[in-house]
Coordinates of C-alpha atoms in Angstrom, one line a residue:
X1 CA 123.5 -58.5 -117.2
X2 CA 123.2 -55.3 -119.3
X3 CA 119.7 -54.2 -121.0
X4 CA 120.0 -55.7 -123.8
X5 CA 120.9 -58.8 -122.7
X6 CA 118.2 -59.8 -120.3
X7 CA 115.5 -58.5 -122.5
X8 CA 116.9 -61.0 -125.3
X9 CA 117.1 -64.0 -122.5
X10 CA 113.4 -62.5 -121.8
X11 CA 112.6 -63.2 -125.8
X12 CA 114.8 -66.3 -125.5
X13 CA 112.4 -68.1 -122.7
X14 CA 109.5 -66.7 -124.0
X15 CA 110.6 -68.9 -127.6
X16 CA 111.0 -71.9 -125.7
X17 CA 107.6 -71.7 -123.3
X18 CA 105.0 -74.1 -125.0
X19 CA 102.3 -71.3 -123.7
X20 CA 101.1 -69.5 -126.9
X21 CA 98.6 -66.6 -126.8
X22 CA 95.1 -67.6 -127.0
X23 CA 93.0 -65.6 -129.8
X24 CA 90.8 -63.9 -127.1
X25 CA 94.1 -63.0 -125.2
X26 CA 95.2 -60.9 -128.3
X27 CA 95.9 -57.3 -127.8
X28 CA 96.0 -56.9 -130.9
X29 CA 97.1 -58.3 -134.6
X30 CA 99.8 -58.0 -137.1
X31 CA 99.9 -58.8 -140.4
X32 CA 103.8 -60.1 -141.3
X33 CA 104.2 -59.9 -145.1
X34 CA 107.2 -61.2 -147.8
X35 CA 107.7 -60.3 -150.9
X36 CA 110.0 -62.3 -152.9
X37 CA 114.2 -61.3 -153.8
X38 CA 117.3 -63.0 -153.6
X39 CA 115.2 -65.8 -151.5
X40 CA 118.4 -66.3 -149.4
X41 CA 116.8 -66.0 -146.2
X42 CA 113.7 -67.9 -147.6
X43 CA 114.1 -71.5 -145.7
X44 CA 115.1 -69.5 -142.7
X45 CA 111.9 -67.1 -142.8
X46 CA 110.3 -70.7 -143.3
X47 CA 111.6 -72.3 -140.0
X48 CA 111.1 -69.2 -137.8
X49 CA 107.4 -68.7 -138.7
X50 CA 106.9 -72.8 -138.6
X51 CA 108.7 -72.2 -135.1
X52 CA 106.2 -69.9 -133.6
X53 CA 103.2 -71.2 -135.2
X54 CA 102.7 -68.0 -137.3
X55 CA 101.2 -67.5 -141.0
X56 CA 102.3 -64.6 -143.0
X57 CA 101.5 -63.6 -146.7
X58 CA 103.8 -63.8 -149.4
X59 CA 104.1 -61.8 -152.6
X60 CA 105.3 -63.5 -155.3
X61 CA 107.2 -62.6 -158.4
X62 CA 109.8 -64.7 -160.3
X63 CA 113.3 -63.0 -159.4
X64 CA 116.5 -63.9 -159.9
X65 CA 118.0 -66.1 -156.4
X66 CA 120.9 -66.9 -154.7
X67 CA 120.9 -70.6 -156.8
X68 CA 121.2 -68.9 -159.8
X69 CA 117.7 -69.6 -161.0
X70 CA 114.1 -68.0 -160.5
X71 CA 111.4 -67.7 -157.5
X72 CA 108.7 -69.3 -159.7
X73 CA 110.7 -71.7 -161.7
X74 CA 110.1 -75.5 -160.9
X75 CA 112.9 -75.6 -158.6
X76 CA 111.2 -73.9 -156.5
X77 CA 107.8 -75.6 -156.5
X78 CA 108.8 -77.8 -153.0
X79 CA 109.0 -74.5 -151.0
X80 CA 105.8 -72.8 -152.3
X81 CA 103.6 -76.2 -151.8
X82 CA 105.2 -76.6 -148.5
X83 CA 104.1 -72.8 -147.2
X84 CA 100.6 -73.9 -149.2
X85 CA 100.2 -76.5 -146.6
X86 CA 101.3 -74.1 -143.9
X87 CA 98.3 -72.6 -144.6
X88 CA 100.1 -69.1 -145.5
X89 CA 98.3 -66.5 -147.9
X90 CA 100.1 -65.7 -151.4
X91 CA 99.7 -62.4 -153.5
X92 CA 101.0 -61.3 -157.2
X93 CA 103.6 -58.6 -156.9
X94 CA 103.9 -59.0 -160.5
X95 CA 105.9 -62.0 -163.0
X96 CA 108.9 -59.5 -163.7
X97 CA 109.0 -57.2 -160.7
X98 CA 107.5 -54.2 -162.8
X99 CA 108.0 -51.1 -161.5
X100 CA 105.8 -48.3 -162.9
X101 CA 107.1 -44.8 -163.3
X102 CA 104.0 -42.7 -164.4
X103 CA 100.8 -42.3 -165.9
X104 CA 100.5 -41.5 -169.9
X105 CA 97.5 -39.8 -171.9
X106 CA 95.0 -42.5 -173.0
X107 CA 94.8 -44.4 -169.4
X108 CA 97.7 -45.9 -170.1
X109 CA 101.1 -46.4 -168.0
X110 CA 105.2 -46.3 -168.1
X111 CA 106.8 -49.6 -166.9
X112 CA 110.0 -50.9 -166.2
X113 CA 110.4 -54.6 -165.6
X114 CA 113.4 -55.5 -163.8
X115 CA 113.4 -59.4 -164.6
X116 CA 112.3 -61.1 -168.0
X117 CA 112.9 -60.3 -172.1
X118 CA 112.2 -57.2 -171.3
X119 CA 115.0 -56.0 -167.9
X120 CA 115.7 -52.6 -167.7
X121 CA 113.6 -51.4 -171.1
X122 CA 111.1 -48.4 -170.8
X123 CA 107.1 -49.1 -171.9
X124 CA 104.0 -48.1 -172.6
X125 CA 101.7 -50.4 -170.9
X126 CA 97.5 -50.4 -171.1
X127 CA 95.5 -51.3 -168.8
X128 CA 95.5 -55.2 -169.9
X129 CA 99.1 -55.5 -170.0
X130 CA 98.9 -55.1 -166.4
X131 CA 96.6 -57.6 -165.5
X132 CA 97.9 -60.1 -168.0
X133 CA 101.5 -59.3 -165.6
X134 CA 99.3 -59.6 -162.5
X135 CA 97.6 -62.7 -163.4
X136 CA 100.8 -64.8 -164.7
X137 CA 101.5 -65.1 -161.4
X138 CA 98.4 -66.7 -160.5
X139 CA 98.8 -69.2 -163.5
X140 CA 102.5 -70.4 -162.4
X141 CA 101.3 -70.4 -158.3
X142 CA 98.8 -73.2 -159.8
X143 CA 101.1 -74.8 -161.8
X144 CA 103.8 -75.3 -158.7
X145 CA 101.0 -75.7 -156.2
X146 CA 97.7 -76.9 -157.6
X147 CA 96.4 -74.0 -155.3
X148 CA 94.6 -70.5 -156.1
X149 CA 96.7 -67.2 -155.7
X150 CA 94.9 -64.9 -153.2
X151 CA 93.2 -61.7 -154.8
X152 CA 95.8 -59.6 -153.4
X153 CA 98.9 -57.3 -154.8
X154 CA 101.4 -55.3 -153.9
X155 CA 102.7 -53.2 -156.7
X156 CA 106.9 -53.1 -156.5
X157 CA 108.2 -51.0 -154.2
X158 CA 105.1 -50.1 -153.0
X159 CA 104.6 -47.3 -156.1
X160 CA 101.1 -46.7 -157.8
X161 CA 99.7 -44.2 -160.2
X162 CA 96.2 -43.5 -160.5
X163 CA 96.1 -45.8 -163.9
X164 CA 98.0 -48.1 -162.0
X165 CA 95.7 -48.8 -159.2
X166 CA 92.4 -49.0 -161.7
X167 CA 94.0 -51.2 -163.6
X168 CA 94.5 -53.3 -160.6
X169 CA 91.3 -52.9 -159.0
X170 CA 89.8 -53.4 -163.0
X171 CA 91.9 -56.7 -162.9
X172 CA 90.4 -58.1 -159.5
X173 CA 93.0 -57.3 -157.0
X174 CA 93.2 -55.4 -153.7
X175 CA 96.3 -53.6 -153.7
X176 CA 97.9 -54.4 -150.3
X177 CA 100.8 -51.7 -149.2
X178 CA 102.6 -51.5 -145.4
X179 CA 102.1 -49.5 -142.3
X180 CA 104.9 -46.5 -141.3
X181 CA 106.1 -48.8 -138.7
X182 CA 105.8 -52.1 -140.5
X183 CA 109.1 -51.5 -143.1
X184 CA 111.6 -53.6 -141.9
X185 CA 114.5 -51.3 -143.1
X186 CA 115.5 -54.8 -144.8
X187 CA 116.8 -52.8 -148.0
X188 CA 118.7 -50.2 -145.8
X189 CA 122.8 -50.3 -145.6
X190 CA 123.2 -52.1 -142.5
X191 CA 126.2 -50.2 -141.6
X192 CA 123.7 -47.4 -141.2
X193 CA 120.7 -49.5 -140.0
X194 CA 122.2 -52.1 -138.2
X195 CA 119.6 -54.7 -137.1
X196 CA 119.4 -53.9 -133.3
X197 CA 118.2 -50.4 -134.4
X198 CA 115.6 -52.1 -136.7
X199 CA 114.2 -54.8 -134.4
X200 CA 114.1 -52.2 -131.8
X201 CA 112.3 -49.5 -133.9
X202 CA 109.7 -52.5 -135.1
X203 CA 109.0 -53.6 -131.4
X204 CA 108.4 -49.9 -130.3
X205 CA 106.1 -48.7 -133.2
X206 CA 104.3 -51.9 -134.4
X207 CA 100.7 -51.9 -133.4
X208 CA 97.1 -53.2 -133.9
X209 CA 96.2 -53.7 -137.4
X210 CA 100.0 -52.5 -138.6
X211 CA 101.0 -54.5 -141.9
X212 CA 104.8 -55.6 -141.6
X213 CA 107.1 -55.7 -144.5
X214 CA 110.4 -57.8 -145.2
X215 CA 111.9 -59.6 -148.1
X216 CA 113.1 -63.3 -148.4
X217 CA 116.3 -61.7 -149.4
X218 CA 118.1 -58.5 -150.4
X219 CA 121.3 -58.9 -152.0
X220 CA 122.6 -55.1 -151.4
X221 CA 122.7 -55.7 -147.7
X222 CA 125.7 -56.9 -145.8
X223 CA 124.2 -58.2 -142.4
X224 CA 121.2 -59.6 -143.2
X225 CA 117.7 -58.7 -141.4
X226 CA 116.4 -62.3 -140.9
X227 CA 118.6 -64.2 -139.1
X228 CA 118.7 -61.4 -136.7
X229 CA 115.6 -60.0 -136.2
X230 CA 112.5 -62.1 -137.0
X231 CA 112.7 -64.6 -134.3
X232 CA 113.2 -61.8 -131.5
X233 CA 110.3 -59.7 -133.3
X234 CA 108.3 -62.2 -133.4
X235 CA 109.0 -63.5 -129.8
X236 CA 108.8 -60.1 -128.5
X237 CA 105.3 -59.0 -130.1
X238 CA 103.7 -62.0 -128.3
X239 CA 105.4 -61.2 -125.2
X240 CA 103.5 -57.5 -125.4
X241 CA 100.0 -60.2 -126.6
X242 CA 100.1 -59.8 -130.1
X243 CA 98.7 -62.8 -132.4
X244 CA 99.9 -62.6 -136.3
X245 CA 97.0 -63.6 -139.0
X246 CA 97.2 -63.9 -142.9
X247 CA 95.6 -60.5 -145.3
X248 CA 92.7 -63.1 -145.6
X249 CA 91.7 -62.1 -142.0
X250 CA 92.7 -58.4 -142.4
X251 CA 89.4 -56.5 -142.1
X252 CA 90.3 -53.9 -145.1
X253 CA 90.6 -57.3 -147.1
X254 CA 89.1 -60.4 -146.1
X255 CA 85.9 -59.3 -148.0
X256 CA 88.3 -59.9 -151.1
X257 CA 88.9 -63.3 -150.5

């Protein structure tokens, strides 16, 4: 059997033992996060971390899917209560998937949403603006789920600005990025990242305390990262004794919660 394949039949026993880690066993914890996308590999994110008893966090804005409607429309209300009942964590990362591109004089900041009346349009943006974006995604969370959003965000694509991270803090959220080794490569060309390279690199760097980022979809890439990896990440991170907790354990932000 070559390398690879006994360490995946290694991962693939390891899935179907009913031993999990204990807590006190833990060498250590990561954090898997989502943010929102095409939400094509959303039910199968779903299964996998239901599979091997994991909670993650998920940050939420309302982006066009796959079905042809929106992340926080009604639609999708089913899927969010059912990962509220999972007992998952949920962040803002902003109604319209608002990008900022820099600071202005008078404290305030240039936007571009990429979603919403608004798509693809330059802006000058105060302070306000921002949290009023930040907190529309609480409102719609409680409308689909009858549950609070956590006080966490993650500013798209992981860019901040001094005004931009005040006006975040102002607005009563910790702004949560990812560790080096925690990118997924999820929004790389998989014909130069193909998902062996990722998983492996993610396996080998990952470690205690790193925060882990993927997306429940990416429609520019070919091969996509889920299907492939997660389940053998995941599998292969408890083999080397790590246990997986929610931001609302996280010691640089459970005080927020």
């Amino acid at each position: 059997m070559k390398p690879a394949g006994a360490f995946r039949a290694c991962l693939i026993a390891l899935v179907a033992a009913p031993v999990a880690v204990a807590a006190e066993q833990c060498q250590g914890t990561i954090y898997l996060t989502f943010d929102t996308g095409s939400q094509s590999q959303a039910e199968y994110i779903a299964r996998t971390l239901n599979k091997h008893h994991v909670r993650a966090t998920f940050f939420l804005a309302n982006e066009k899917t796959v079905n042809g409607d929106y992340s926080l429309d009604p639609s999708w209300a089913p899927y969010w209560k059912a990962r509220v009942a999972e007992g998952h964590a949920f962040g803002t990362h902003t109604f319209d998937h608002v990008y900022v591109l820099r600071d202005l004089p008078g404290k305030r900041m240039e936007m571009k949403p990429q979603f919403g009346a608004h798509a693809g349009q330059r802006q000058a943006w105060t302070a306000q603006q921002y949290c009023d974006e930040l907190n529309r995604v609480a409102r719609r969370f409680t409308e689909l789920t009858g549950a609070q959003l956590d006080p966490f965000w993650r500013a798209p694509g992981g860019r901040l600005t001094p005004h931009l991270k005040a006006a975040g803090k102002a607005c009563g959220y910790a702004h949560v990025g990812w560790s080096a080794a925690g990118f997924s490569g999820d929004e790389l060309p998989s014909d130069k990242w193909p998902n062996r390279v990722l998983l492996r690199r993610a396996l080998n760097g990952l470690k205690d305390g790193d925060i882990f980022l993927a997306h429940l979809g990416i429609w520019s890439r070919k091969d996509p990262w889920a299907p492939a990896v997660l389940d053998p990440l995941i599998a292969g991170l408890k083999l080397k004794g790590f246990c997986f907790a929610t931001l609302r354990e996280h010691p640089d932000y459970r005080r927020q919660h």
